[in-house]
């Protein structure tokens, strides 16, 4: 199970919850957090924390924004490099055209195609949402990537981690070979 989370102020809260539940290392909980170039510029401390904890980092690119995908990718990686001393090839393209997606792939980026997209369903904001998500995941039998919206509550996240632990699910960050 690869978890992908856009950061709308969510990443720090989720990491704190994982640490409080002491599941990070014991249950191998990792996720990939996606940042726009602007967020990467503003959240250097968080990016360094994510890197130190072994969490994945990707770039969140918005298609049709008036700034080319290539430019957004370069700006995002430049900001990531300045903040945390690393770069990424992981990208989530929101509202991107086929041409913009092809442009990112041609530049060597791994574009996330989530098997389950929770953004349209209010993210992971409650115990019932966490339960429903885990049911959908276990019904798939095999690896699945999940795109969580930035609407993730502490309660929903805890319930999801508990359900994943009960289901013996491994929560892993997306890697460049997963896309």
Tab-separated table of C-alpha atoms in Angstrom:
chain	number	residue	atom	x	y	z
A	1	UNK	CA	0.000	0.000	0.000
A	2	UNK	CA	1.570	3.263	-1.125
A	3	UNK	CA	0.086	6.328	0.528
A	4	UNK	CA	0.371	9.644	-1.232
A	5	UNK	CA	-0.612	12.837	0.545
A	6	UNK	CA	-0.667	16.367	-0.833
A	7	UNK	CA	0.634	18.725	1.771
A	8	UNK	CA	-1.836	21.411	2.673
A	9	UNK	CA	-0.366	21.652	6.152
A	10	UNK	CA	-1.194	17.969	6.626
A	11	UNK	CA	2.231	16.294	6.595
A	12	UNK	CA	3.469	17.523	9.987
A	13	UNK	CA	0.187	16.571	11.670
A	14	UNK	CA	0.255	13.074	10.145
A	15	UNK	CA	3.873	12.506	11.110
A	16	UNK	CA	3.151	13.567	14.679
A	17	UNK	CA	0.270	11.082	14.835
A	18	UNK	CA	2.458	8.278	13.500
A	19	UNK	CA	5.139	9.082	16.071
A	20	UNK	CA	2.641	9.226	18.951
A	21	UNK	CA	1.269	5.814	18.001
A	22	UNK	CA	4.854	4.510	17.772
A	23	UNK	CA	4.094	2.808	14.478
A	24	UNK	CA	6.650	4.407	12.214
A	25	UNK	CA	9.413	1.843	12.523
A	26	UNK	CA	7.626	-1.069	14.177
A	27	UNK	CA	4.917	-1.202	11.517
A	28	UNK	CA	7.000	0.254	8.689
A	29	UNK	CA	4.630	3.153	8.061
A	30	UNK	CA	5.817	5.467	5.335
A	31	UNK	CA	4.040	7.692	2.870
A	32	UNK	CA	4.953	9.975	0.028
A	33	UNK	CA	4.115	13.628	0.571
A	34	UNK	CA	3.695	15.864	-2.468
A	35	UNK	CA	4.594	19.554	-2.414
A	36	UNK	CA	4.186	22.393	-4.872
A	37	UNK	CA	7.322	24.454	-5.516
A	38	UNK	CA	5.891	27.225	-3.311
A	39	UNK	CA	5.250	24.809	-0.434
A	40	UNK	CA	8.778	23.403	-0.788
A	41	UNK	CA	10.158	26.937	-0.553
A	42	UNK	CA	8.169	27.652	2.602
A	43	UNK	CA	8.491	24.341	4.455
A	44	UNK	CA	12.196	23.517	4.523
A	45	UNK	CA	12.095	22.229	8.114
A	46	UNK	CA	9.290	19.829	7.302
A	47	UNK	CA	11.057	18.588	4.154
A	48	UNK	CA	14.224	17.871	6.144
A	49	UNK	CA	12.148	16.047	8.773
A	50	UNK	CA	10.456	13.932	6.102
A	51	UNK	CA	13.817	13.022	4.561
A	52	UNK	CA	15.318	12.137	7.945
A	53	UNK	CA	12.343	9.880	8.731
A	54	UNK	CA	12.586	8.022	5.424
A	55	UNK	CA	9.344	9.403	4.032
A	56	UNK	CA	8.955	9.911	0.295
A	57	UNK	CA	8.753	13.335	-1.292
A	58	UNK	CA	7.196	14.145	-4.618
A	59	UNK	CA	6.219	17.222	-6.553
A	60	UNK	CA	2.604	18.341	-6.913
A	61	UNK	CA	2.168	19.944	-10.306
A	62	UNK	CA	-0.993	21.666	-11.444
A	63	UNK	CA	-1.757	21.460	-15.142
A	64	UNK	CA	-3.248	24.390	-16.996
A	65	UNK	CA	-1.870	26.804	-14.405
A	66	UNK	CA	-0.226	29.127	-16.883
A	67	UNK	CA	3.238	27.882	-15.899
A	68	UNK	CA	4.612	25.010	-17.950
A	69	UNK	CA	4.977	21.591	-16.371
A	70	UNK	CA	8.716	21.682	-17.120
A	71	UNK	CA	9.097	24.981	-15.303
A	72	UNK	CA	7.080	23.775	-12.286
A	73	UNK	CA	9.157	20.572	-12.109
A	74	UNK	CA	12.429	22.504	-12.232
A	75	UNK	CA	11.235	25.041	-9.636
A	76	UNK	CA	10.017	22.260	-7.331
A	77	UNK	CA	13.264	20.312	-7.493
A	78	UNK	CA	15.332	23.476	-7.041
A	79	UNK	CA	13.357	24.343	-3.903
A	80	UNK	CA	13.608	20.764	-2.624
A	81	UNK	CA	17.358	20.735	-3.199
A	82	UNK	CA	17.827	24.025	-1.334
A	83	UNK	CA	15.638	22.871	1.563
A	84	UNK	CA	16.683	19.246	2.016
A	85	UNK	CA	19.628	18.586	-0.285
A	86	UNK	CA	17.734	16.122	-2.484
A	87	UNK	CA	15.696	15.927	-5.662
A	88	UNK	CA	12.812	13.724	-6.742
A	89	UNK	CA	11.377	12.149	-9.862
A	90	UNK	CA	7.990	11.477	-8.243
A	91	UNK	CA	5.192	13.708	-9.467
A	92	UNK	CA	1.428	13.986	-9.130
A	93	UNK	CA	-0.122	15.939	-11.957
A	94	UNK	CA	-3.451	17.541	-11.096
A	95	UNK	CA	-5.725	18.657	-13.915
A	96	UNK	CA	-2.968	17.974	-16.443
A	97	UNK	CA	-3.569	17.431	-20.125
A	98	UNK	CA	-2.235	14.358	-21.904
A	99	UNK	CA	0.429	16.590	-23.461
A	100	UNK	CA	1.545	17.854	-20.032
A	101	UNK	CA	1.680	14.294	-18.685
A	102	UNK	CA	3.710	13.197	-21.703
A	103	UNK	CA	6.045	16.166	-21.128
A	104	UNK	CA	6.695	15.074	-17.515
A	105	UNK	CA	7.267	11.449	-18.512
A	106	UNK	CA	9.588	12.451	-21.347
A	107	UNK	CA	11.650	14.423	-18.813
A	108	UNK	CA	12.053	11.205	-16.773
A	109	UNK	CA	9.467	11.810	-14.064
A	110	UNK	CA	7.371	9.020	-12.522
A	111	UNK	CA	3.773	10.174	-12.571
A	112	UNK	CA	1.533	8.806	-9.837
A	113	UNK	CA	-1.592	7.076	-11.083
A	114	UNK	CA	-3.430	6.254	-7.869
A	115	UNK	CA	-5.440	3.060	-7.678
A	116	UNK	CA	-7.719	4.770	-5.164
A	117	UNK	CA	-8.284	8.519	-5.160
A	118	UNK	CA	-9.833	9.788	-1.904
A	119	UNK	CA	-9.781	13.466	-2.916
A	120	UNK	CA	-13.308	13.312	-4.351
A	121	UNK	CA	-14.619	11.619	-1.204
A	122	UNK	CA	-13.496	14.107	1.433
A	123	UNK	CA	-10.130	12.535	2.154
A	124	UNK	CA	-9.687	10.692	5.405
A	125	UNK	CA	-11.700	12.817	7.765
A	126	UNK	CA	-13.437	10.259	9.986
A	127	UNK	CA	-13.362	6.749	11.414
A	128	UNK	CA	-15.998	5.638	8.900
A	129	UNK	CA	-13.940	7.038	5.999
A	130	UNK	CA	-10.886	5.141	7.289
A	131	UNK	CA	-12.890	1.924	7.597
A	132	UNK	CA	-14.330	2.287	4.105
A	133	UNK	CA	-10.898	2.989	2.630
A	134	UNK	CA	-9.374	-0.079	4.286
A	135	UNK	CA	-12.243	-2.254	2.971
A	136	UNK	CA	-11.619	-0.993	-0.555
A	137	UNK	CA	-7.880	-1.610	-0.197
A	138	UNK	CA	-8.199	-5.149	1.118
A	139	UNK	CA	-10.748	-6.010	-1.583
A	140	UNK	CA	-8.084	-5.297	-4.209
A	141	UNK	CA	-5.681	-7.997	-3.005
A	142	UNK	CA	-2.270	-6.700	-3.923
A	143	UNK	CA	-0.337	-3.475	-4.045
A	144	UNK	CA	-2.345	-0.304	-4.435
A	145	UNK	CA	-1.455	3.359	-4.335
A	146	UNK	CA	-3.848	5.669	-2.511
A	147	UNK	CA	-4.075	9.412	-3.088
A	148	UNK	CA	-5.353	11.089	0.070
A	149	UNK	CA	-6.608	14.618	-0.163
A	150	UNK	CA	-5.341	17.235	2.259
A	151	UNK	CA	-8.561	16.670	4.225
A	152	UNK	CA	-7.044	14.193	6.658
A	153	UNK	CA	-8.084	14.530	10.272
A	154	UNK	CA	-6.114	13.211	13.204
A	155	UNK	CA	-9.029	10.893	14.024
A	156	UNK	CA	-9.269	9.542	10.474
A	157	UNK	CA	-5.510	9.019	10.267
A	158	UNK	CA	-5.384	7.153	13.604
A	159	UNK	CA	-8.329	4.966	12.606
A	160	UNK	CA	-6.692	4.205	9.271
A	161	UNK	CA	-3.362	3.270	10.886
A	162	UNK	CA	-5.162	1.016	13.376
A	163	UNK	CA	-7.181	-0.649	10.596
A	164	UNK	CA	-4.019	-1.133	8.528
A	165	UNK	CA	-2.272	-2.703	11.501
A	166	UNK	CA	-5.231	-5.046	12.114
A	167	UNK	CA	-5.310	-6.002	8.425
A	168	UNK	CA	-1.533	-6.557	8.513
A	169	UNK	CA	-1.136	-4.086	5.653
A	170	UNK	CA	2.310	-2.679	4.916
A	171	UNK	CA	2.229	1.080	4.400
A	172	UNK	CA	5.049	2.206	2.146
A	173	UNK	CA	6.105	5.361	0.395
A	174	UNK	CA	5.881	5.402	-3.362
A	175	UNK	CA	9.195	4.916	-5.120
A	176	UNK	CA	10.256	5.807	-8.606
A	177	UNK	CA	9.814	2.193	-9.672
A	178	UNK	CA	6.172	2.068	-8.484
A	179	UNK	CA	4.792	4.525	-11.021
